[in-house]
Tab-separated table of C-alpha atoms and ligand atoms in Angstrom:
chain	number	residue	atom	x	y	z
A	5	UNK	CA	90.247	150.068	104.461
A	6	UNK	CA	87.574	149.588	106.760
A	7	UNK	CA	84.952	146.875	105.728
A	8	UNK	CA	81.162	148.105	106.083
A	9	UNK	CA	78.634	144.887	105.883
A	10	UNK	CA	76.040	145.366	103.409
A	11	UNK	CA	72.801	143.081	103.229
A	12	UNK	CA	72.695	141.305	99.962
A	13	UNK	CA	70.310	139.103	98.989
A	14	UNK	CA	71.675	136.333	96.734
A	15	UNK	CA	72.498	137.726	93.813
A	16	UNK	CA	73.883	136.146	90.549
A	17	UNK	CA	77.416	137.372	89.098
A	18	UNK	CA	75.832	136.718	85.168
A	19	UNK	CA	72.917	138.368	85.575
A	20	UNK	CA	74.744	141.217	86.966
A	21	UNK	CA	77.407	141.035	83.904
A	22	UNK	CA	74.479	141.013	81.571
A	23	UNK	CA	72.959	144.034	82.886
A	24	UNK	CA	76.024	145.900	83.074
A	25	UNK	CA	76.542	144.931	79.266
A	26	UNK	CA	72.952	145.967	78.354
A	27	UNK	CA	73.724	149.359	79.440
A	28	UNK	CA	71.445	149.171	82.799
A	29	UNK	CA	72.886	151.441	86.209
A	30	UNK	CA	73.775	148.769	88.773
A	31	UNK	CA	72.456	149.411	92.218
A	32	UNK	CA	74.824	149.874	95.575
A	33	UNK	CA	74.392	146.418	96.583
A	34	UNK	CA	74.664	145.477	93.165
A	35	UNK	CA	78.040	147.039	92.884
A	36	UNK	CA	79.649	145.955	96.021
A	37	UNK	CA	78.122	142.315	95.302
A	38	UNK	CA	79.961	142.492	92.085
A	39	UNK	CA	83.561	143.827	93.053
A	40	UNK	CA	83.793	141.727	96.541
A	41	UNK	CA	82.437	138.345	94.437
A	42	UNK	CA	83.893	138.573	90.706
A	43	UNK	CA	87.762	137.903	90.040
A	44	UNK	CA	89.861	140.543	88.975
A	45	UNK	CA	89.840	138.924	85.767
A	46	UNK	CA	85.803	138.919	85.071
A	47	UNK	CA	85.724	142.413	86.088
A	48	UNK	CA	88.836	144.021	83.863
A	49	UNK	CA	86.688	141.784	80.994
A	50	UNK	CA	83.257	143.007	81.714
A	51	UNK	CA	84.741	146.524	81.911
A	52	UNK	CA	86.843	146.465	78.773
A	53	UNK	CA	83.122	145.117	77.106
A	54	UNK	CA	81.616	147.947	78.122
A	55	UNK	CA	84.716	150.459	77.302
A	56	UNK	CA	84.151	148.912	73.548
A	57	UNK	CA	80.635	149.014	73.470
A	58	UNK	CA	80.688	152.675	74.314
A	59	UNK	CA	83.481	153.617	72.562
A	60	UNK	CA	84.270	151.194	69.845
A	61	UNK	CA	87.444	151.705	67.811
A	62	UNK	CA	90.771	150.347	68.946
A	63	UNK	CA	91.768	154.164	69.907
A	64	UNK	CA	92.913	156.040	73.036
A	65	UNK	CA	92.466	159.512	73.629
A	66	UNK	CA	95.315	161.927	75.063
A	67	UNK	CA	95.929	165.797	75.759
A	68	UNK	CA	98.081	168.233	75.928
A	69	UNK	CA	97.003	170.544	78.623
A	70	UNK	CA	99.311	172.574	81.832
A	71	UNK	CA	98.416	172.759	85.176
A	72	UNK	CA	98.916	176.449	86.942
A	73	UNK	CA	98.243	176.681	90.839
A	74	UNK	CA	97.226	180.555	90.740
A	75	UNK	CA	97.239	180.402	94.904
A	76	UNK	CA	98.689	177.568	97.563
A	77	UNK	CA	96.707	179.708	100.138
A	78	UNK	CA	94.049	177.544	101.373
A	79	UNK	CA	91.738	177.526	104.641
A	80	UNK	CA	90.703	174.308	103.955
A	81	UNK	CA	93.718	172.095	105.574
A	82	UNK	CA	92.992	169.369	104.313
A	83	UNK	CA	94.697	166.255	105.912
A	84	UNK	CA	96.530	165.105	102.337
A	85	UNK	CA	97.519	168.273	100.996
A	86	UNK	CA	101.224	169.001	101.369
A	87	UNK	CA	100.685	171.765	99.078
A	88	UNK	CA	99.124	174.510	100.296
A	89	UNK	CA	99.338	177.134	103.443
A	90	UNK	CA	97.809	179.443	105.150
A	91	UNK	CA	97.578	183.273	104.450
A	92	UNK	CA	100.102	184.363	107.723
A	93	UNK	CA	102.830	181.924	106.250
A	94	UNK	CA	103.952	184.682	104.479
A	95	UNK	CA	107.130	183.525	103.361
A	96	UNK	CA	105.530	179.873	101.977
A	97	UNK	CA	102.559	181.817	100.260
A	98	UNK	CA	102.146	182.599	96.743
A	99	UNK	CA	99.855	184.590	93.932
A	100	UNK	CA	100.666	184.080	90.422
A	101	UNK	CA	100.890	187.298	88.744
A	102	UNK	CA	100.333	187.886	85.132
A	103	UNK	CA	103.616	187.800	83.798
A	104	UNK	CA	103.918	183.870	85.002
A	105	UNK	CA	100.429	183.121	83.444
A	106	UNK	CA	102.372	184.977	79.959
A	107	UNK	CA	104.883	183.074	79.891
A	108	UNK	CA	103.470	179.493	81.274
A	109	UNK	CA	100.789	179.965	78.366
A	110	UNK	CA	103.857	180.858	75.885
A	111	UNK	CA	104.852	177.407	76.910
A	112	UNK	CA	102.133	175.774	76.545
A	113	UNK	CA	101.236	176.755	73.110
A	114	UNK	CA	104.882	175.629	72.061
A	115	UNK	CA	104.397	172.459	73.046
A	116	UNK	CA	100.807	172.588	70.858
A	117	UNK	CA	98.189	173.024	74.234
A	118	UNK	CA	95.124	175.231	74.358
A	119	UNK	CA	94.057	174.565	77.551
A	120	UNK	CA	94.889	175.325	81.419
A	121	UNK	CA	93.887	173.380	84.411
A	122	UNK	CA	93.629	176.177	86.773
A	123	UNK	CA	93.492	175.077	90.483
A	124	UNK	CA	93.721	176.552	93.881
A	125	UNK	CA	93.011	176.501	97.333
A	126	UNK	CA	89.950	178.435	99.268
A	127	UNK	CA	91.797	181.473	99.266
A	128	UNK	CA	90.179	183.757	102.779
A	129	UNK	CA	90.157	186.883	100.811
A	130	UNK	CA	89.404	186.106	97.177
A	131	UNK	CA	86.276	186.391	96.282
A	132	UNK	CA	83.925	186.735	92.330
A	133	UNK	CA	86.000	190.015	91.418
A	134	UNK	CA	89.647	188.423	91.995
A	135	UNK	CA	88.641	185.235	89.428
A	136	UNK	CA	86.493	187.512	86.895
A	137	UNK	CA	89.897	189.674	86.526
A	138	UNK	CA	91.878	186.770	86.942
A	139	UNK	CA	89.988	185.039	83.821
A	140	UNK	CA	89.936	188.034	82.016
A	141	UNK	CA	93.378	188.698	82.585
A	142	UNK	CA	94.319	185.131	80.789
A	143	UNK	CA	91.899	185.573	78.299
A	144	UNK	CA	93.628	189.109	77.227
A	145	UNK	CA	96.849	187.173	77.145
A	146	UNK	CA	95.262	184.250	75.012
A	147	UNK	CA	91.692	184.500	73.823
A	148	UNK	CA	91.183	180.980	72.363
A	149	UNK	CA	93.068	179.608	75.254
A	150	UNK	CA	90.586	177.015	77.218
A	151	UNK	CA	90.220	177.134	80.888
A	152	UNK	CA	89.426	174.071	82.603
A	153	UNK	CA	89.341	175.687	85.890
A	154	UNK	CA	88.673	175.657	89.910
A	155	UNK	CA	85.874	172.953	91.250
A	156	UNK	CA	82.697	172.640	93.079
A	157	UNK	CA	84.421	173.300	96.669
A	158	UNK	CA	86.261	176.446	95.147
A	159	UNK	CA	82.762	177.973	93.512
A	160	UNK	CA	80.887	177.274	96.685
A	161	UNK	CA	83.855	178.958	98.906
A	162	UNK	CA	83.445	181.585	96.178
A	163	UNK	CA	79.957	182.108	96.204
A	164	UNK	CA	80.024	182.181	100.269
A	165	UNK	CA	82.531	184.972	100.762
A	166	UNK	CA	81.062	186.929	98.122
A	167	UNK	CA	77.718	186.464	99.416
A	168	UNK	CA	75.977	185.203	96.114
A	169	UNK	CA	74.228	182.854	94.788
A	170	UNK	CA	75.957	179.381	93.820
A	171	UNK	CA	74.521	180.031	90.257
A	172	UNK	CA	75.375	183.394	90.310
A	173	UNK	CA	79.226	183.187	90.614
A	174	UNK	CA	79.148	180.248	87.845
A	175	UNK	CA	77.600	182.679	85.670
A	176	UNK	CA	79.950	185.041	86.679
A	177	UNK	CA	82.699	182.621	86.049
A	178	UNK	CA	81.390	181.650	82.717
A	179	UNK	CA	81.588	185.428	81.586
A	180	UNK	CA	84.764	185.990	82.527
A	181	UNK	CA	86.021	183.211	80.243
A	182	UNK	CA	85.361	179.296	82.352
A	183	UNK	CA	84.605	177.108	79.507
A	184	UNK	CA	85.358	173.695	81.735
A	185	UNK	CA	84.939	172.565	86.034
A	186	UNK	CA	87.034	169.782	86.519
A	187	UNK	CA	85.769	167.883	89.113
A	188	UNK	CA	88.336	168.110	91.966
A	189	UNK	CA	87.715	168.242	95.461
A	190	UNK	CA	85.381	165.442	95.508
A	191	UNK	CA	87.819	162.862	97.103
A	192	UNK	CA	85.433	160.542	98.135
A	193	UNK	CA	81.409	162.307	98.283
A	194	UNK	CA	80.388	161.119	102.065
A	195	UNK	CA	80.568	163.478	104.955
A	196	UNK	CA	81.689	160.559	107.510
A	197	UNK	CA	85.052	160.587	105.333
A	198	UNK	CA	85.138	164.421	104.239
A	199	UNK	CA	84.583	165.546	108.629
A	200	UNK	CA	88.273	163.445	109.232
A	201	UNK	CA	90.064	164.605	105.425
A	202	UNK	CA	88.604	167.927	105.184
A	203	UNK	CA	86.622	169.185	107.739
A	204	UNK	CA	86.502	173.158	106.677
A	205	UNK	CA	85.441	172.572	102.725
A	206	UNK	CA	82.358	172.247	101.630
A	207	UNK	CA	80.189	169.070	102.538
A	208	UNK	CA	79.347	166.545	99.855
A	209	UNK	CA	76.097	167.605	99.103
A	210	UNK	CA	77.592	171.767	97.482
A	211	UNK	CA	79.654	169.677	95.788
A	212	UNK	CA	76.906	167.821	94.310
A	213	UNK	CA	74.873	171.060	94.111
A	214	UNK	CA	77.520	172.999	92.432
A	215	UNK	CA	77.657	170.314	89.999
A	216	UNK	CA	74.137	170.262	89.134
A	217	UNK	CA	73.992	173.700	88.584
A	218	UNK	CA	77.050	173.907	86.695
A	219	UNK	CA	75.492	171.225	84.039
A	220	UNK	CA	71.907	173.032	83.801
A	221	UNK	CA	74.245	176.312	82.818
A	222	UNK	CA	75.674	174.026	79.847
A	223	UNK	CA	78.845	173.784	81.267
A	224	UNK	CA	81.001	170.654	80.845
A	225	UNK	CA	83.237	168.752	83.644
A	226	UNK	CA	84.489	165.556	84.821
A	227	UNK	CA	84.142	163.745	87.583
A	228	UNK	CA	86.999	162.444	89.902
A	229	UNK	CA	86.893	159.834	93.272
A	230	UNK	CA	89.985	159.840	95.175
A	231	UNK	CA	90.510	156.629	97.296
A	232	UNK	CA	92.229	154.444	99.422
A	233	UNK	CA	92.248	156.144	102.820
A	234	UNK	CA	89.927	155.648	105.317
A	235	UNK	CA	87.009	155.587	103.272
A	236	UNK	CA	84.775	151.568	102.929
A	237	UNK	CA	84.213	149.911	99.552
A	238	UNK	CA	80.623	151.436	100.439
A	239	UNK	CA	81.542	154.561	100.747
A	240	UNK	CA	83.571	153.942	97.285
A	241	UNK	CA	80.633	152.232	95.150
A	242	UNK	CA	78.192	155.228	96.740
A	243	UNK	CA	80.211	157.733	95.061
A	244	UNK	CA	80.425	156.246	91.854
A	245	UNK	CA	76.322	155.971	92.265
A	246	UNK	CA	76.368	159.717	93.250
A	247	UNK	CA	78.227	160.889	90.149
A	248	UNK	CA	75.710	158.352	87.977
A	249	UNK	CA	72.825	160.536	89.478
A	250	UNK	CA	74.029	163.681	89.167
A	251	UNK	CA	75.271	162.502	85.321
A	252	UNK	CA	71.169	162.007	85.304
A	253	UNK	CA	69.919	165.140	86.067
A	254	UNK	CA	71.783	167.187	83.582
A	255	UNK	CA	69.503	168.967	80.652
A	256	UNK	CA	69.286	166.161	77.864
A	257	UNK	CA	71.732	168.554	75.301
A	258	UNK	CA	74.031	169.856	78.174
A	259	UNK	CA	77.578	167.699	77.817
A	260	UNK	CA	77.680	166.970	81.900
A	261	UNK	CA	80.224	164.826	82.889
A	262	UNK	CA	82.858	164.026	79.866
A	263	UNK	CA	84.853	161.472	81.781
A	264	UNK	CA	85.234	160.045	85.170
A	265	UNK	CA	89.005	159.417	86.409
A	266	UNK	CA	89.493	157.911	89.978
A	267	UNK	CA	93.197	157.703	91.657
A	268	UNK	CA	94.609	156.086	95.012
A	269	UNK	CA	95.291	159.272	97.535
A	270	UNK	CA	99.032	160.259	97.408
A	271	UNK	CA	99.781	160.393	101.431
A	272	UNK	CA	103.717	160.910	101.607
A	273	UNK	CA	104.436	163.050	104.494
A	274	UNK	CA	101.014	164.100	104.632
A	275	UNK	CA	99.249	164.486	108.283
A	276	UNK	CA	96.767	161.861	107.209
A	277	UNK	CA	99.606	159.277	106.981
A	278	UNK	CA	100.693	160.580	110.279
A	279	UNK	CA	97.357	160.213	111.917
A	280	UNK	CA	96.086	157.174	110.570
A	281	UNK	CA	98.192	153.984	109.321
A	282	UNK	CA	97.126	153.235	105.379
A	283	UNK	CA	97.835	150.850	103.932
A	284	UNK	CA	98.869	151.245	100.085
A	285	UNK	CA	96.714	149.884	97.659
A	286	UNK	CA	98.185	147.015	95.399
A	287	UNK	CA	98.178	147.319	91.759
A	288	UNK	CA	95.099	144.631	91.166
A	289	UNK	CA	93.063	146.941	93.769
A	290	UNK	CA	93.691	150.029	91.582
A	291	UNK	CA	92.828	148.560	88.317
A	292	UNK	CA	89.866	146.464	89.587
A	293	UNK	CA	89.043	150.216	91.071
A	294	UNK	CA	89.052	151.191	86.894
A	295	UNK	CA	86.959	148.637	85.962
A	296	UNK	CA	84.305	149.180	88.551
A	297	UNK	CA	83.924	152.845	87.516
A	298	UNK	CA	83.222	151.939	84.011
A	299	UNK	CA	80.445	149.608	84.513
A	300	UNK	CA	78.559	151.868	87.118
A	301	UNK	CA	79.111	154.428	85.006
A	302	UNK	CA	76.778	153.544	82.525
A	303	UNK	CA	76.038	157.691	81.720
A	304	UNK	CA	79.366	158.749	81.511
A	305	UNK	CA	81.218	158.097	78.275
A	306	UNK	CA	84.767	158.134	79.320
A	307	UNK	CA	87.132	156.211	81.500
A	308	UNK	CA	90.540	158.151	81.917
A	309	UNK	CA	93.639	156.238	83.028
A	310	UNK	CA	95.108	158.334	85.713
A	311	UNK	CA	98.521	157.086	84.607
A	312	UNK	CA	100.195	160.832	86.377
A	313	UNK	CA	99.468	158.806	89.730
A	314	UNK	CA	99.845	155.237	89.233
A	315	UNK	CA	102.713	155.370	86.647
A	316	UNK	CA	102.727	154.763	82.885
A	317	UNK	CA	102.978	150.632	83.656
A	318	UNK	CA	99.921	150.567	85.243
A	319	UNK	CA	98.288	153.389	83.326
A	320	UNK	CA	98.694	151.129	79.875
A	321	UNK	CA	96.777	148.018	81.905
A	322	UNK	CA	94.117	150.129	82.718
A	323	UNK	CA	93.669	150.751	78.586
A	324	UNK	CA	92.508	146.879	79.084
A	325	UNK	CA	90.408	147.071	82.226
A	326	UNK	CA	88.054	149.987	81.234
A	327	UNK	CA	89.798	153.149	80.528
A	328	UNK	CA	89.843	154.601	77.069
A	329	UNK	CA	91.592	158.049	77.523
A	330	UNK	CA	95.011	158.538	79.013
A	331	UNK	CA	94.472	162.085	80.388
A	332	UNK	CA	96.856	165.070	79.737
A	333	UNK	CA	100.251	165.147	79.287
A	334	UNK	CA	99.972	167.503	82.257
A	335	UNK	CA	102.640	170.427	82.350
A	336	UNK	CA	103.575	171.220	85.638
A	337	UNK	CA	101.847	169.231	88.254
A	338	UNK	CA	102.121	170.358	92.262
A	339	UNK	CA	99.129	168.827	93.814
A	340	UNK	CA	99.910	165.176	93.981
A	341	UNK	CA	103.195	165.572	93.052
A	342	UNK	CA	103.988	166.994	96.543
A	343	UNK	CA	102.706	164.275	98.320
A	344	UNK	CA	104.444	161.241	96.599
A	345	UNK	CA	103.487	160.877	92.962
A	346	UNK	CA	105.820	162.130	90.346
A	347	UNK	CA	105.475	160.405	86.963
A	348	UNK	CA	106.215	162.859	83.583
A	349	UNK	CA	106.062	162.322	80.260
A	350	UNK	CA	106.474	164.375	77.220
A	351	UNK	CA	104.067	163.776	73.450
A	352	UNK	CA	106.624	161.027	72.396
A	353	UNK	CA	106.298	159.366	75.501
A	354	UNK	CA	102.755	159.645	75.754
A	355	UNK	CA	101.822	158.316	72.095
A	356	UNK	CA	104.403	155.486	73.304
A	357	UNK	CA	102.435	154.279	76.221
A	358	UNK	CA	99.428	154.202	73.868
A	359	UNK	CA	100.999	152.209	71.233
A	360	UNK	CA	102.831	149.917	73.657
A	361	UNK	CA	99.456	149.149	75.392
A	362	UNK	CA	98.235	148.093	71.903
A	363	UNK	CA	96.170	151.451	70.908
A	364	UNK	CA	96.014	154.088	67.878
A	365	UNK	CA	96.548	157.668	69.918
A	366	UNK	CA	94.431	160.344	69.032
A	367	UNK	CA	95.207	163.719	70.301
A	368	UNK	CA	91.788	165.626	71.967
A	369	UNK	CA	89.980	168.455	72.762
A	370	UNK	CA	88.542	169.444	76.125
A	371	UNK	CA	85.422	168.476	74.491
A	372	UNK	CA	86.718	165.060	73.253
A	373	UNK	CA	86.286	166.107	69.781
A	374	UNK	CA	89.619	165.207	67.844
A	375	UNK	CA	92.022	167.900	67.649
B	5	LIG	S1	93.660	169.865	98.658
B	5	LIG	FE1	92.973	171.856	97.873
B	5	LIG	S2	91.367	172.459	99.293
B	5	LIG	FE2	92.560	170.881	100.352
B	5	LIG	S3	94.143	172.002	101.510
B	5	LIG	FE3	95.056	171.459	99.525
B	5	LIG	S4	94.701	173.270	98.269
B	5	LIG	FE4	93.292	173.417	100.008
């Protein structure tokens, strides 16, 4: 990771601890001061403060939720992505049709989900029509099913090739049956890092404005940060004060960002790792990554784990250093999975983890409500 300097005046770690714990936003400088001058150890503590002050009882969150990749035909190319390919790779290429959705839903609802995580590429063709029949298609199969589905750089890419309005195709989107936007395809929000990852999606600032929008329409999402490229602990903290001001803007009843969940990039036989040497992030980096996110975070009530990336090990650790959900069981997983990261686990297995790490589980809605 490239180091960025940052002027700093003198700042004082309590101080900074007690405004954390009193609920304030940090600033930048504030932020980087903290993670480059505290220990691991005072930041997993100030974190896991803040995780109980927010969210009191000795309880972790989990969910049962699949993941279906409707296209891998992307024009994006992005520099990570072992998954997807382009629309003359005909043989590669792929469309779920609806008998696959019936029967991965069928699936899903024996293991006890109610919601998909539907994700994609930046298809060249599709445009509003193809996801309003698409939704409506899965809704006909399943009408109280959930659809946590696409993100900002898929609705702008949408809204471009259909020629419409940003707000218009989330409207669109909603009526067809979105009732979630995850927040993927943020990576890391600065264009210095998205110009060498993923120079043909859209630039930080859609991703921010699809965002935005998406929250004043009442429309609930998370927030990601994927890291340990190329990007600076700059660039990291910025994002994390990014998603804080977006969190801001939202209408005072909209639900905004539920939950923030950050991961270390996957680059196994990815170009990027051909391109560029990285260096894998150590365990301590990843977890004092966790803890930063929850006290910048101040407007965002949940941490999630990430433990589908990092393993269950480290996944329970981060229970202590911040993080009070462990995510979704997540059925089916290609994304990551195909560039290094392969970690399963059933409901048993899942509850375990929580237990072992020295938590009640409670099982979730998309909404966080209990299920
Ligand atoms: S990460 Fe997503 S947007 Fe990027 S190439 Fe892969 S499928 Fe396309």
């Amino acid at each position: 990771m490239q180091t960025h300097y940052v002027e700093t005046k003198i700042m004082d770690i309590k101080t900074l601890h007690n405004k954390a714990l009193d609920g304030s936003p940090l600033t930048l400088q504030e932020g980087v001061f903290l993670y480059t001058n505290s220990t691991a150890q005072e930041l997993f503590s100030l974190a896991n403060r803040i995780r109980f002050k927010l969210n009191p009882a000795q309880k972790v969150s989990w969910q049962i939720d699949r993941n279906v990749n409707y296209t891998n035909i992307c024009i994006s190319g992005c520099l990570f992505c072992n998954f997807h390919c382009t629309i003359s790779q005909s043989d590669k290429g792929y469309t779920a049709t609806k008998d696959e959705y019936r029967e991965k839903i069928a699936e899903l609802r024996m293991m006890g989900g109610d919601q998909i995580l539907l994700q994609g590429g930046l298809h060249p063709n599709y445009d509003i029509t193809f996801y309003e029949q698409l939704f409506t298609d899965i809704k006909s199969i399943d009408p109280e099913l959930k659809l946590n589905a696409l993100g900002p750089p898929e609705v702008a890419h949408i809204a471009r090739i259909s020629k419409i309005s940003i707000e218009e195709t989330l409207r669109r989107l909603i009526a067809a049956g979105l009732t979630s936007l995850p927040g993927a395809g943020a990576e890391i929000l600065s264009d210095r890092v998205r110009k060498v990852l993923s120079p043909a999606k859209p630039n930080s600032a859609k991703w921010v404005e699809v965002m935005k929008c998406a929250h004043r329409l009442g429309l609930g999402s998370t927030a990601t940060m994927v890291y340990g490229h190329i990007e600076t602990l700059e660039e990291r903290i910025g994002h994390l004060v990014t998603i804080r001001e977006i969190q801001d803007c939202k209408p005072k009843e909209a639900p905004g960002f539920r939950a923030f969940i950050c991961w270390p990039m996957q680059t196994e036989d990815t170009k990027l790792a051909q391109m560029f040497s990285i260096t894998p992030l150590s365990a301590v980096e990843h977890l004092k990554m966790v803890a930063i996110s929850r006290i910048m975070l101040n407007n965002i009530p949940h941490i999630q784990a990430s433990w589908l990336t990092i393993g269950p090990e480290l996944g329970k650790i981060a229970l202590h250093c911040g993080a009070d959900d462990m995510g979704s069981i997540m059925i089916e997983e290609n994304v990551v999975s195909s560039a290094g990261a392969d970690y399963r686990r059933n409901k048993e297995e899942m509850q375990k983890m929580i237990t072992d790490a020295g938590f009640e589980p409670w099982l979730r809605n998309q909404d966080y409500s209990p299920r």
